[in-house]
Structures are given as structure tokens and as C-alpha cells.
Coordinates of C-alpha atoms in Angstrom, one line a residue:
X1102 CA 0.0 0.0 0.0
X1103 CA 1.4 3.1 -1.2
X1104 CA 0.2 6.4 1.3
X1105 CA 0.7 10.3 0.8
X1106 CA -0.7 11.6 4.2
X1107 CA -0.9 15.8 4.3
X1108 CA 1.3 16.3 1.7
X1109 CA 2.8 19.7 0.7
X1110 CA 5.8 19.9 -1.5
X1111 CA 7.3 22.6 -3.0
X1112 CA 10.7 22.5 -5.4
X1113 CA 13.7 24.8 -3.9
X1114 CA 14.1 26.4 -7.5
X1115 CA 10.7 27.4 -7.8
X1116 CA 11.3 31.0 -7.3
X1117 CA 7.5 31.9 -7.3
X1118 CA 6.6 35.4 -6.6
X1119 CA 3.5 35.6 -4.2
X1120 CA 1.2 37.3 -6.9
X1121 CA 2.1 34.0 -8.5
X1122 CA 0.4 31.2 -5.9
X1123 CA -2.4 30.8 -7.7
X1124 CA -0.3 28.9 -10.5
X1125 CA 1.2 25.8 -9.8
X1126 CA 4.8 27.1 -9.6
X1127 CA 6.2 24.0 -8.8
X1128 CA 4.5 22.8 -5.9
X1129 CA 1.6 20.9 -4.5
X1130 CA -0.9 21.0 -1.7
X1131 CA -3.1 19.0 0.8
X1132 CA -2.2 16.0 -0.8
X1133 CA -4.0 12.9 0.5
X1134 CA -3.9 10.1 -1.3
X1135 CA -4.3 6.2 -0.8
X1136 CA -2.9 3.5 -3.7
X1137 CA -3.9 -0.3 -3.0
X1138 CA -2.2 -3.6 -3.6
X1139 CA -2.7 -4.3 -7.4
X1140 CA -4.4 -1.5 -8.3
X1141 CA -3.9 0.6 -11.5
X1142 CA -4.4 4.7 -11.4
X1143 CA -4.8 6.6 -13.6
X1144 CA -3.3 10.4 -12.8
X1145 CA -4.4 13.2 -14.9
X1146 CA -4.8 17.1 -15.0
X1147 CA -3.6 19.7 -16.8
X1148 CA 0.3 20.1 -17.6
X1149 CA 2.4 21.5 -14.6
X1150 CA -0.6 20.2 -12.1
X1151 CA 2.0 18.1 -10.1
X1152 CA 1.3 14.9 -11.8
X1153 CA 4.9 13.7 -12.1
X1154 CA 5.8 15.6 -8.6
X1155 CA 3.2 12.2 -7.4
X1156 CA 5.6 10.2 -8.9
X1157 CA 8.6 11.6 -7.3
X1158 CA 7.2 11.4 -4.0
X1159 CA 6.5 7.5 -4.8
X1160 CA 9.7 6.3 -6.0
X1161 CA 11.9 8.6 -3.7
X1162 CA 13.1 11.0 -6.2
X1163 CA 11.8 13.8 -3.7
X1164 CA 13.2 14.6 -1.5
X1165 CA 16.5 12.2 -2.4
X1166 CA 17.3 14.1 -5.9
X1167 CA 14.7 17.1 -5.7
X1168 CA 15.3 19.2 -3.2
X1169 CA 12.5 21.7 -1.8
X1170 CA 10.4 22.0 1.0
X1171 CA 8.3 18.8 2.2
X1172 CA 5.5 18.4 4.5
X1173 CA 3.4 15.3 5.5
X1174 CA 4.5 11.2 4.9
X1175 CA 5.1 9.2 1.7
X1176 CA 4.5 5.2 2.9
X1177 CA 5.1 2.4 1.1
X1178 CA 4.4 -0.8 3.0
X1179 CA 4.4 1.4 6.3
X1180 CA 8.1 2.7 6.1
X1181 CA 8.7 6.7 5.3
X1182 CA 9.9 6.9 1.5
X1183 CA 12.0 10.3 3.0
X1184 CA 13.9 8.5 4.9
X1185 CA 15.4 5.1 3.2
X1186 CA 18.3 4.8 1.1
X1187 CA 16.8 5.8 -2.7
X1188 CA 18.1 2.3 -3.8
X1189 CA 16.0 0.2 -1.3
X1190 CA 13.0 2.7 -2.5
X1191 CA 14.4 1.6 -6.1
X1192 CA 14.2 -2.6 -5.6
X1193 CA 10.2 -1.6 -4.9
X1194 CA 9.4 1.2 -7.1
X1195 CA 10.3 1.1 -11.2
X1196 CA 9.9 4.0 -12.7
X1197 CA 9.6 5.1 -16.5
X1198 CA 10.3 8.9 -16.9
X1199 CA 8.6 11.2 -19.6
X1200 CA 12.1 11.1 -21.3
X1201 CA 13.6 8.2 -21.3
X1202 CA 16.7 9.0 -22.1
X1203 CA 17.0 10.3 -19.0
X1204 CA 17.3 6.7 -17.5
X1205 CA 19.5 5.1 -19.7
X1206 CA 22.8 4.2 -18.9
X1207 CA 23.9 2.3 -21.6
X1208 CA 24.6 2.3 -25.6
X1209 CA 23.0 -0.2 -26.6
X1210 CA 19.6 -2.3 -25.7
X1211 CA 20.8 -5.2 -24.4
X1212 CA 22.9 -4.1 -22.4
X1213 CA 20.0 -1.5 -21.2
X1214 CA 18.0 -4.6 -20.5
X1215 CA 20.3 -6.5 -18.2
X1216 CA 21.7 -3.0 -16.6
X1217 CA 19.1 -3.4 -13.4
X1218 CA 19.9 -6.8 -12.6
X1219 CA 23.5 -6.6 -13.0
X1220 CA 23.1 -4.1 -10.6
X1221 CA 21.5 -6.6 -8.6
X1222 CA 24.2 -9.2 -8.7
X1223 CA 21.5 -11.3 -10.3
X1224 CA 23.0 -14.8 -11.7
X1225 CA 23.7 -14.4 -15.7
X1226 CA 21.2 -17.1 -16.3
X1227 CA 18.3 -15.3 -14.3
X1228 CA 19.5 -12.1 -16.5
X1229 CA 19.0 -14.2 -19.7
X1230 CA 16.4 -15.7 -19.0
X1231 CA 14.4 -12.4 -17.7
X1232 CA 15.6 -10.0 -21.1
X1233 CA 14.3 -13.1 -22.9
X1234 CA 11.0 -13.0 -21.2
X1235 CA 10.4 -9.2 -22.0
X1236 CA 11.7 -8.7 -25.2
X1237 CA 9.1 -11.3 -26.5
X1238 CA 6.5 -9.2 -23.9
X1239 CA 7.3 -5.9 -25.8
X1240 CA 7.9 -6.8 -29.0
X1241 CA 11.7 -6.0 -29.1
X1242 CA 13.2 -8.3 -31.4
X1243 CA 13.7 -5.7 -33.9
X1244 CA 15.2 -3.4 -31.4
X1245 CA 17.7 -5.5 -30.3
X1246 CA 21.5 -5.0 -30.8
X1247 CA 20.4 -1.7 -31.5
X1248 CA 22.5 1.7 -30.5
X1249 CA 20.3 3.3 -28.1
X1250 CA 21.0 6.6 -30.0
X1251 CA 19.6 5.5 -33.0
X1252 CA 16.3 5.1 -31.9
X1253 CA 13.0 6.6 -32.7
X1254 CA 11.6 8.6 -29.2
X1255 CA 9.0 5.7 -29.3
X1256 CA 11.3 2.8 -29.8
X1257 CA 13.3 4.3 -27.0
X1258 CA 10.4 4.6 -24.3
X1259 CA 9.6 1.1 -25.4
X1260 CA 12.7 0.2 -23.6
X1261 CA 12.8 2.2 -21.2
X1262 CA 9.6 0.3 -20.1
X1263 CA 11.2 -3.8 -21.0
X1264 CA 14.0 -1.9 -18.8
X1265 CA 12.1 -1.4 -15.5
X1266 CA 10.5 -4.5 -16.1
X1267 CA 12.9 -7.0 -15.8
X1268 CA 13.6 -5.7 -12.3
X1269 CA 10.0 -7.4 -11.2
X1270 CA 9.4 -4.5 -8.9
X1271 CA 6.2 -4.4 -7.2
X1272 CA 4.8 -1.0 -8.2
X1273 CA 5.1 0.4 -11.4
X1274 CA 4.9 4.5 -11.9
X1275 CA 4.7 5.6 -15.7
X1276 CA 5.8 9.7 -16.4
X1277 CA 3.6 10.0 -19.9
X1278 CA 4.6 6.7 -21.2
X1279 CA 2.6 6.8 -24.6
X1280 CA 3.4 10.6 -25.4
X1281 CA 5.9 9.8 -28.0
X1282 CA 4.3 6.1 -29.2
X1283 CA 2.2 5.6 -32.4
X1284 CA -1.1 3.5 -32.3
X1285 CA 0.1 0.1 -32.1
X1286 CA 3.0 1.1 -29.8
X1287 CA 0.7 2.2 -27.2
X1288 CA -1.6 -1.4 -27.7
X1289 CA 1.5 -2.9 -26.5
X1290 CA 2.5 -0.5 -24.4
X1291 CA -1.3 -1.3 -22.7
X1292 CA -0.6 -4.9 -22.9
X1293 CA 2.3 -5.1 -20.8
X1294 CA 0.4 -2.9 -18.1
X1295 CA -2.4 -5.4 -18.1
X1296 CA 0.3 -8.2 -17.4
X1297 CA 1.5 -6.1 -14.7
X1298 CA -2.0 -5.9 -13.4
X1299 CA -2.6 -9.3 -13.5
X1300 CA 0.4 -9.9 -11.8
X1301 CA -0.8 -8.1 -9.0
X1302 CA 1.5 -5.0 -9.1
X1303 CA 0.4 -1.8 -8.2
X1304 CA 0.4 0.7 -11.4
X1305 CA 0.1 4.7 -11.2
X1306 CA 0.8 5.8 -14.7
X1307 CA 0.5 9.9 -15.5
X1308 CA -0.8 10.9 -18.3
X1309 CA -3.0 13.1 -20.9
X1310 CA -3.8 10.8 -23.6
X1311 CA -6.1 8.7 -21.1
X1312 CA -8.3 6.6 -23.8
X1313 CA -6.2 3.7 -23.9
X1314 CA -6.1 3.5 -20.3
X1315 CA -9.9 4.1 -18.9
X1316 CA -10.8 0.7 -19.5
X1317 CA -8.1 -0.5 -17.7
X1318 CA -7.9 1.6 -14.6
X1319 CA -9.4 0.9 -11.3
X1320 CA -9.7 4.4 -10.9
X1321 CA -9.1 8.0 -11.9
X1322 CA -7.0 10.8 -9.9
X1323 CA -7.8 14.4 -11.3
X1324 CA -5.2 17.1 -10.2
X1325 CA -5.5 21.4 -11.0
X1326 CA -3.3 23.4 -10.0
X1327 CA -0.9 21.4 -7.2
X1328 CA -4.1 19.8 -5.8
X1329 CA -6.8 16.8 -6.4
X1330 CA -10.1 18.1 -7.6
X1331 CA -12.3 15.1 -8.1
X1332 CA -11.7 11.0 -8.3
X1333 CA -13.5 8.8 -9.9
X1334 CA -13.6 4.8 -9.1
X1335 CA -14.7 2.4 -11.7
X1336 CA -18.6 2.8 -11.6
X1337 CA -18.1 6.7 -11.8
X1338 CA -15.3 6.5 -14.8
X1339 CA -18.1 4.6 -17.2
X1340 CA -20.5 7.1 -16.3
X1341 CA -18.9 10.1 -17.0
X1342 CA -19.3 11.7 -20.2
X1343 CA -17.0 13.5 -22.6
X1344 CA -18.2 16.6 -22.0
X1345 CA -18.1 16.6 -18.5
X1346 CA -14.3 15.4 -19.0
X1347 CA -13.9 17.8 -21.3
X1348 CA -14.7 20.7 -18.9
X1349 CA -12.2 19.3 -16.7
X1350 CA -9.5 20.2 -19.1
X1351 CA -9.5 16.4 -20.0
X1352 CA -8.9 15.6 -23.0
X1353 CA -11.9 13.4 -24.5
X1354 CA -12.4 11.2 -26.6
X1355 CA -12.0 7.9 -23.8
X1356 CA -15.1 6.0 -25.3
X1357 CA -14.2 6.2 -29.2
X1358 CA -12.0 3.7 -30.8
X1359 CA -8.6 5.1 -32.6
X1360 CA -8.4 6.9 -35.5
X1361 CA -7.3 5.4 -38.5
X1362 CA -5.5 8.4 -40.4
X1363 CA -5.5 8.0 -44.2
X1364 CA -3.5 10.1 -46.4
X1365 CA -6.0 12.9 -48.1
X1366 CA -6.5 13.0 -51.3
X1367 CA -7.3 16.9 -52.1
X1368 CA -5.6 18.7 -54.9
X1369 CA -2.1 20.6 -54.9
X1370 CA -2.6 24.1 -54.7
X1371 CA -0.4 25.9 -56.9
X1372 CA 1.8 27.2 -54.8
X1373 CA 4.2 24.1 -54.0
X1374 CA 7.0 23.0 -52.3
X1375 CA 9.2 20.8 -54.2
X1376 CA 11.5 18.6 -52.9
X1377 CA 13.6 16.5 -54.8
X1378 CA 16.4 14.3 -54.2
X1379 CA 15.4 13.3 -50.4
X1380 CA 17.7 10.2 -49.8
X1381 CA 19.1 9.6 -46.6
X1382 CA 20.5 6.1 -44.9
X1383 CA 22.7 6.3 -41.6
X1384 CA 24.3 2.8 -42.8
X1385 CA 25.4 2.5 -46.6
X1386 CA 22.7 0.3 -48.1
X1387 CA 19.8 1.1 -45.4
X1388 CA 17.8 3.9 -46.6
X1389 CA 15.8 5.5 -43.9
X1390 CA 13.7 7.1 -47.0
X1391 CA 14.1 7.5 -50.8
X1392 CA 12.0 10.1 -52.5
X1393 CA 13.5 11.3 -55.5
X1394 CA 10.5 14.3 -55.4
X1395 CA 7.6 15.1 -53.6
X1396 CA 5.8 18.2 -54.0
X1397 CA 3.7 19.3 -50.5
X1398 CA 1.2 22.3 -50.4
X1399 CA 2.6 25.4 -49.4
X1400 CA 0.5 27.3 -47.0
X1401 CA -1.1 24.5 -45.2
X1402 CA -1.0 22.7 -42.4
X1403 CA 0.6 18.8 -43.4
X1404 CA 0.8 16.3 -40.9
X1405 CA 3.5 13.6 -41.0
X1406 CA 2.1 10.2 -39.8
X1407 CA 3.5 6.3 -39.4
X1408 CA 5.3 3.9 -37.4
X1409 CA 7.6 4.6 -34.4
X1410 CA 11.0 4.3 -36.3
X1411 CA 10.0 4.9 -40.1
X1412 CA 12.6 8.2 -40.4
X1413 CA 9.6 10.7 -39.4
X1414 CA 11.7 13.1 -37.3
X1415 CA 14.8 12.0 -39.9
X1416 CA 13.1 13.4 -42.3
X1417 CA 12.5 16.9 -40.5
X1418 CA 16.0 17.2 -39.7
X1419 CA 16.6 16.8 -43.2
X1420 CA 14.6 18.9 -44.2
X1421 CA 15.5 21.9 -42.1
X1422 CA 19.0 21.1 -42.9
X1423 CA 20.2 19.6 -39.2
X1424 CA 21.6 16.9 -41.6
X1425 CA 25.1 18.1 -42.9
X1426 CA 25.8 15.1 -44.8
X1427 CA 22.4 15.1 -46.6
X1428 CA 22.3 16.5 -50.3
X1429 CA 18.4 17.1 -51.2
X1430 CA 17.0 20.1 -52.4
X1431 CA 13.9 22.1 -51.7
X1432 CA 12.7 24.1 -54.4
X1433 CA 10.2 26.8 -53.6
X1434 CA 9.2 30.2 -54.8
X1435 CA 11.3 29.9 -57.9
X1436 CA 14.8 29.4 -55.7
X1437 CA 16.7 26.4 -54.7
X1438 CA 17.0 25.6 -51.1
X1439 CA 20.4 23.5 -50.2
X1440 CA 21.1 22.5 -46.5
X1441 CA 22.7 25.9 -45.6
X1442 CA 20.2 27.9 -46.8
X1443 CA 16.9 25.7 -45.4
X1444 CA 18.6 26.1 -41.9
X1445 CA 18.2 29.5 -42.1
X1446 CA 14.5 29.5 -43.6
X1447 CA 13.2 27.0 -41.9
X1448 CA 12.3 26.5 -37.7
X1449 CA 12.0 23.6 -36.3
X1450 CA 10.6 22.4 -32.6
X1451 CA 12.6 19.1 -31.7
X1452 CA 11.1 16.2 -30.0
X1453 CA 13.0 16.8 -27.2
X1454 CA 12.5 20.4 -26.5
X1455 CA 15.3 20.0 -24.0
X1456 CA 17.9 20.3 -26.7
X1457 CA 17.0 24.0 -27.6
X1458 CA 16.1 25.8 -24.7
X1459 CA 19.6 27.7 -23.8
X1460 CA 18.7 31.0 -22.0
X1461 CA 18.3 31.8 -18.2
X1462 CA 14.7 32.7 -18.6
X1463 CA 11.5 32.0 -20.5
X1464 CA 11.3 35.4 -21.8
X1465 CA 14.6 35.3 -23.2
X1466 CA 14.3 32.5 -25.2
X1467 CA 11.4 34.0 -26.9
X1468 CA 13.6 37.3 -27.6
X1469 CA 16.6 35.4 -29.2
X1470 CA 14.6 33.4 -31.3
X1471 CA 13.5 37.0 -32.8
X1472 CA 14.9 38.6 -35.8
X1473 CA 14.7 41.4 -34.0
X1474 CA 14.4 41.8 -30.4
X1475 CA 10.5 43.3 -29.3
X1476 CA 9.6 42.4 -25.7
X1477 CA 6.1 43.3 -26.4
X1478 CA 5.6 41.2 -29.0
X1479 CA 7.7 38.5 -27.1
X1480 CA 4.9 38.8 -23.9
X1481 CA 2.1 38.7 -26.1
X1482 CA 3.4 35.3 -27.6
X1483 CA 4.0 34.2 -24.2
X1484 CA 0.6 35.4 -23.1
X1485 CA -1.3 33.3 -25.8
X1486 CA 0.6 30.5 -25.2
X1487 CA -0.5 30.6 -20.9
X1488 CA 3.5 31.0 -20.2
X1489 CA 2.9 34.7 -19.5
X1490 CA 3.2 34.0 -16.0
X1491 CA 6.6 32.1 -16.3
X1492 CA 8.4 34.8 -18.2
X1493 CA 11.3 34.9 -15.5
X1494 CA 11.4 31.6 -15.2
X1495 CA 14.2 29.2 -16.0
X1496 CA 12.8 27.4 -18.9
X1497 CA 15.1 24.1 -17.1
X1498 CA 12.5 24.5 -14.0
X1499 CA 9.6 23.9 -16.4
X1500 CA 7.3 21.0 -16.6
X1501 CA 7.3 18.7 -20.1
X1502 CA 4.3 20.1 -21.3
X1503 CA 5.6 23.4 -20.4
X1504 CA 9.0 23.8 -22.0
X1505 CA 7.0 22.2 -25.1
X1506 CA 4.9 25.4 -25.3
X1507 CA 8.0 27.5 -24.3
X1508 CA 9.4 25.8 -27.8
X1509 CA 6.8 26.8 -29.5
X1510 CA 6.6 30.5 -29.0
X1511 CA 10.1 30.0 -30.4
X1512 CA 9.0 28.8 -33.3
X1513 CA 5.8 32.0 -33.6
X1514 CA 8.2 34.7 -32.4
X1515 CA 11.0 33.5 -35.1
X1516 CA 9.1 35.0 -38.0
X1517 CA 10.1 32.5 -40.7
X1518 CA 7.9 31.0 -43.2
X1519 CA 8.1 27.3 -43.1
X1520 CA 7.8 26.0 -39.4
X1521 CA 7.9 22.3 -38.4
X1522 CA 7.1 20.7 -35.6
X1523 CA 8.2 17.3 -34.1
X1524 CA 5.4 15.7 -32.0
X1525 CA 4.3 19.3 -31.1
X1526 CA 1.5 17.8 -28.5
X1527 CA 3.8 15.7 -26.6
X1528 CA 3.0 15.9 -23.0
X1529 CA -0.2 18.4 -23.6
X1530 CA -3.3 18.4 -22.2
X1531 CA -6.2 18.6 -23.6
X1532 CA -6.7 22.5 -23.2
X1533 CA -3.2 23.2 -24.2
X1534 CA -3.2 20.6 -27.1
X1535 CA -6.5 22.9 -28.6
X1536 CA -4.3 26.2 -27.8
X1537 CA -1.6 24.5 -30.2
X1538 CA -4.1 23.4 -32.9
X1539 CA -5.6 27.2 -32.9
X1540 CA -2.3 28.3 -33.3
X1541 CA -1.3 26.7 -36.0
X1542 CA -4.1 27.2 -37.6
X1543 CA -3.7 30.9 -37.0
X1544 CA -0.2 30.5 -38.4
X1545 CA -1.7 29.0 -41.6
X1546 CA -3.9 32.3 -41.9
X1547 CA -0.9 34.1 -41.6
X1548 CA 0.4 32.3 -44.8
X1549 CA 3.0 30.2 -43.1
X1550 CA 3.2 26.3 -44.1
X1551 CA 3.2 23.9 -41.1
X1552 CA 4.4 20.4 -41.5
X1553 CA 3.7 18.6 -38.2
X1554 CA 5.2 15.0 -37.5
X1555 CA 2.2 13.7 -35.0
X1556 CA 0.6 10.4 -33.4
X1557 CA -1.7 12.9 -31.9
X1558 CA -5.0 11.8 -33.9
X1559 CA -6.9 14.7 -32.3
X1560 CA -4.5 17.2 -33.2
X1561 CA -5.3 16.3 -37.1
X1562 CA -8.5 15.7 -36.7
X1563 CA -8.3 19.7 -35.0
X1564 CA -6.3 21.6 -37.3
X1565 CA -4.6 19.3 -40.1
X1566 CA -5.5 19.9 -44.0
X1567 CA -3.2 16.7 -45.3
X1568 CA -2.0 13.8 -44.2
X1569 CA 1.3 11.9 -45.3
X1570 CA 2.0 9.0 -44.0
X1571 CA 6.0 7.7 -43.9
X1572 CA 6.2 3.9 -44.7
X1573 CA 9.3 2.0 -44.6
X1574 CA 11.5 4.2 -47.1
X1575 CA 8.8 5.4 -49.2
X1576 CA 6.2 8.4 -48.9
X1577 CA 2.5 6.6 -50.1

């Protein structure tokens, strides 16, 4: 039995002014909670609601690794989380973080796999046996003998999760585990959690994209603003409806079944972009795509769609010339775009947002991603993105969901024509996930073409004009 008894937590680095307590601010309040044996809960809220703060306070990362200022008991089993060693807290609790690469510790994905029990002092054939057992759980044969750095952000969390696993812990807490996972990623990814389940292991898994899950849950924890507002138990989760979620900030659509995206078959407007010569293969002789010229409607919004590995956000580096090695071309307007020239016309907002958030402040990241520098301008970005309030914040003290949004008024405030987005809703809720599809669609009434690489079926179904869908080393 897991137990958060009067919790209040708030993260040293916080730095929130007063005027500012309304906001979560890094910190929660009057935390009461109670997780069973074997049960699976479901966490939820808006981002920066102290969902993955929960999660810290479970598997000892507070106070052991976050340092702020803690009132009330974590209890596992009876004992105090706050005060045991963060390893004994670690042979109990497994843990899969947002970003998984933050709890790798290895190159490559079998030696990812057997990391945990080495650690142990496990016997080899116990570590054998074990990897064996969840590669064939996850679906990882393709994955294995694999360079961890080579992996899609999906095939990545997918080991992240086999990872934890093979440590048999006997509580399970998930940081966002499908954000970066396509369809049939997240099946599995729900298929593992119901062997968990049926193993009797106690499962709290955060997240926004709650369909796959709310048939699967025992029950529903809703957090707003550092605090629980409302839980639901079984009876009361297949009563609710999705407009009673939806006013919750939630996003919706738990009783449909998943989209199946098709590429769309409107006509070309005139005004094109042209690319031509798109060949790329990390290994001589393994293409990640070959597309000797595809023309894609300028002025629209064009969502990038397929598997979890198929050279998606490959294909964005390419084409915002990231790749220096990589000799397409881009034709547009009558000029010839090479990779020099497409890195200075083009934005693009990573995966992992983490790799281009450099200043000391939110604000200031806004105002270098300017042509010019126009602090107005740079506020009123902030304000329509609901980061107005962070604007002296470092963007480092952010949550997921937050620094994504941060990224994005990047992308608005630096002016340039062509914008692309990698997984853009990643770690969004559902509020936030509309702000980015009105965006963007205000972006594309501004004349800018959007090309958005997405599992997020509700962010196409919001805002997207076209579909392509990545296959293998071919564009259908």
C-alpha cells in the first residue's frame, strides 16, 4: 500500500513570486492520497498540475534528488519513503520517466535490459532468462543489438519500459509513457500494463492521452493546480461523459475507438514545395527514406504520420538542414534551397525540446529566437501561449508540457515562413493541445506552411488539411 498523508511539496528552485500562488509554480498541496495492492491509477490534470511531482514522492526522487520543501509522509508498505536509502526505494518502485533518455545508462539495448539486474548481482542465467521473457512481452526483437541513439523517441520509451521491467518490482509508476508512441505502440505499451495488473503490481501511470487506459484503470485521480479536484472509481469513470471530462480540461475522446489516419487525397494548390532528391541512410545500403521528389502544399498545415521508427523526425532534420551530410533540395518560390540555406528558412521544434532551450529565462528565449528583439511582441506570444506568468522563469524548471509550449513560442516569435514541428503535443493536455491546434491554424492564416510529425489523432482531426503517412523508405 502506497500512502501520501498531508502532503505539501514545494521544489527549492521554484522561485515563485506571491502574486504567483495561484499557479502551480512548482509545488503541491493537501495532498491525501491512498494507492492499494494491485491497483492501477490513472493520474491526470492539466500540464504542470504536479502529476509527475506524485511520482517523485512515490519512488523517492523527492526529497533524495529534488530538493524543496516537504510536509506530511510518503508510505510504502508502512516505512517513510524520505527516509530510506533511494536504492532500497528503487528494488520496490520502477519507474519510466517522460524522457527516457534520462534513465538510460547504456549504448545499446541489451545491455539497457540486463543494466538493473546486474546491478543486482543477479546470476547471468536469471539475467538471460528475464531480457528473454520481456523482449518477447514488448515486442523487441527488432530493437535488439540496437544503438540506443539511434532510436526513434518511441522505440526508446519502449525500452525504457522492458528496462524497468525486468527488475520485477512491485509498483510500477509511468511519467507519460505513450506521449511519444504511435497506435500500435501504445496497444503494446497497454498490454504489458495489463500483465503487470494481473500480476498483481500496483500501477500509477501519469498521463494526458487517457483513452487507452480508462478501460483498464481501477480508478481516476484528477489534479488542478498542485491539488486533487475530483476521483472517480470504476462505476463513476463509465458514467462520465466526454463533455463533463472535457470541462475538466481532460482531454476526451476515452469512449471512441482510434483513429485510423489515411493520407488525403485533395488537390495541390499551386503554390508548392518541391522537394527532390530526399535520400538519406545512416548505414550504406539502409535507406531511412528514398524520394526522389515530392511536392507538398505550401500554406497548409501537413501532418506527418507512421510507425515509431519509419525516419519521421529524420526526415524533418533533413529537411530543415540539421543533416550536414544530406544533399536534397527544396525548391520553392522559384529558388533552390540547399542545407545551408533551409537552416536559415526554416524553424524547427525538436522532440526533445530540452535540446534548444539555452537562456536563463522563459522570456529570453522568446527574444533570441526574434529577428529582432521586441519584448512586447515576445509577452504577447508568451501570453497566448498561458506561459505569461513564467516569463522569468528558468525554462530548465519547467514542466514537459511546459518547456514544449516555451518551444513553440520559439517557433511563432522567429518569423520564418516554413515552421515544423516534431510531436508538437507531446506531454499536452487537452486545453493546451487545442491552444496548439488554434495556433497553427492561425499560423496557416498568416500564410506560413506547417508540416507537423504527430501520433496525436486529435491534433489532425483539429487543425490538419493533409496527411502523409511515412512507410518504410517510401512516402505513399
Amino acid at each position: 500500500m502506497i500512502e501520501l498523508k498531508n502532503i505539501n511539496f514545494k521544489y527549492a528552485n521554484a522561485n515563485i513570486e506571491e502574486s504567483q500562488s495561484d499557479s502551480l509554480g512548482g509545488q503541491i498541496r493537501n495532498i491525501n492520497l491512498t494507492f492499494n495492492e494491485g491497483e492501477c491509477v490513472l493520474l491526470t490534470g492539466s500540464s504542470g498540475c504536479g502529476k509527475t511531482t506524485i511520482l517523485r514522492l512515490i519512488n523517492g526522487l523527492i526529497p533524495n534528488f529534488y530538493e524543496g520543501e516537504l510536509e506530511g509522509q510518503v508510505l510504502i508498505n508502512g516505512k517513510n519513503v524520505s527516509e530510506q536509502e533511494l536504492y532500497d526505494t528503487g528494488k520496490i518502485v520502477g519507474s519510466v520517466f517522460q524522457n527516457p533518455k534520462s534513465q538510460f545508462f547504456n549504448v545499446d539495448t541489451n545491455s539497457e535490459l540486463a543494466f538493473a539486474l546486474e546491478n543486482q548481482g543477479k546470476p547471468a542465467e536469471e539475467i538471460l532468462r528475464r531480457v528473454k521473457e520481456n523482449v518477447e512481452k514488448f515486442s523487441l526483437q527488432p530493437l535488439m543489438n540496437q544503438s540506443l541513439f539511434k532510436l526513434s523517441g518511441g522505440q526508446k520509451q519502449k525500452i525504457a519500459c522492458a528496462s524497468v521491467a525486468v527488475s520485477e518490482p512491485e509498483i510500477f509508476v509511468l511519467d507519460e509513457p505513450s506521449a511519444n508512441l504511435d497506435t500500435p505502440s501504445t496497444n503494446q505499451l497497454k498490454e504489458m500494463i495489463k500483465i503487470w495488473k494481473a500480476d498483481g503490481k500496483t500501477v500509477i501511470i501519469s498521463e494526458h492521452r487517457i483513452s487507452y487506459l480508462w478501460d483498464l484503470a481501477d480508478r481516476t485521480v484528477i489534479m488542478k493546480d498542485g491539488e486533487v479536484i475530483k476521483e472517480l472509481n470504476r462505476q463513476q469513470m463509465d458514467e462520465i461523459t466526454e463533455t463533463e471530462l472535457a470541462g475538466m480540461g481532460l482531454r476526451a475522446s476515452v469512449h471512441k475507438d482510434p483513429v485510423e489516419l489515411v493520407s488525403a487525397s485533395l488537390p495541390l494548390s499551386e503554390k508548392t514545395i518541391l522537394l527532390k532528391d530526399f535520400n538519406f541512410a545512416y548505414k550504406k545500403n539502409q535507406p531511412v527514406f528514398d524520394i526522389p521528389q515530392m511536392e507538398l502544399p505550401a500554406g497548409e498545415i501537413i501532418a506527418i504520420v507512421g510507425s515509431n521508427g519509419e525516419g519521421k523526425s529524420t526526415f524533418l532534420n533533413c529537411l530543415c538542414g540539421l543533416k550536414k551530410k544530406f544533399k536534397g533540395k527544396m525548391i520553392y518560390r522559384g529558388q533552390t534551397y540547399n542545407n545551408r540555406k533551409r537552416s536559415k528558412s526554416i524553424f524547427m521544434v525538436m522532440q526533445d525540446v530540452n535540446h534548444q532551450l539555452f537562456t536563463e529565462s522563459v522570456l529570453d528565449e522568446v527574444l533570441i529566437s526574434q529577428e529582432e528583439e521586441d519584448e512586447s511582441a515576445a509577452k504577447k506570444i508568451l501570453k497566448s501561449l498561458d506561459l505569461e506568468v513564467y516569463a522569468h522563469r528558468h525554462p530548465m524548471s519547467l514542466s514537459g508540457g511546459q518547456k514544449q509550449r516555451v518551444a513553440v513560442a520559439c517557433a511563432i516569435a522567429s518569423g520564418r515562413e516554413i515552421l515544423l514541428f516534431d510531436e508538437p503535443t507531446s506531454g499536452l493536455d487537452y486545453i493546451h493541445m487545442k491552444q496548439i491546434c488554434d495556433l497553427l491554424k492561425s499560423l496557416k492564416e498568416m500564410g506560413k506552411t506547417i508540416i507537423v510529425v504527430t501520433h496525436d489523432a486529435e491534433l489532425i482531426q483539429g487543425c490538419c488539411s493533409y496527411v502523409v503517412r511515412l512507410k518504410k523508405i517510401n512516402i505513399l
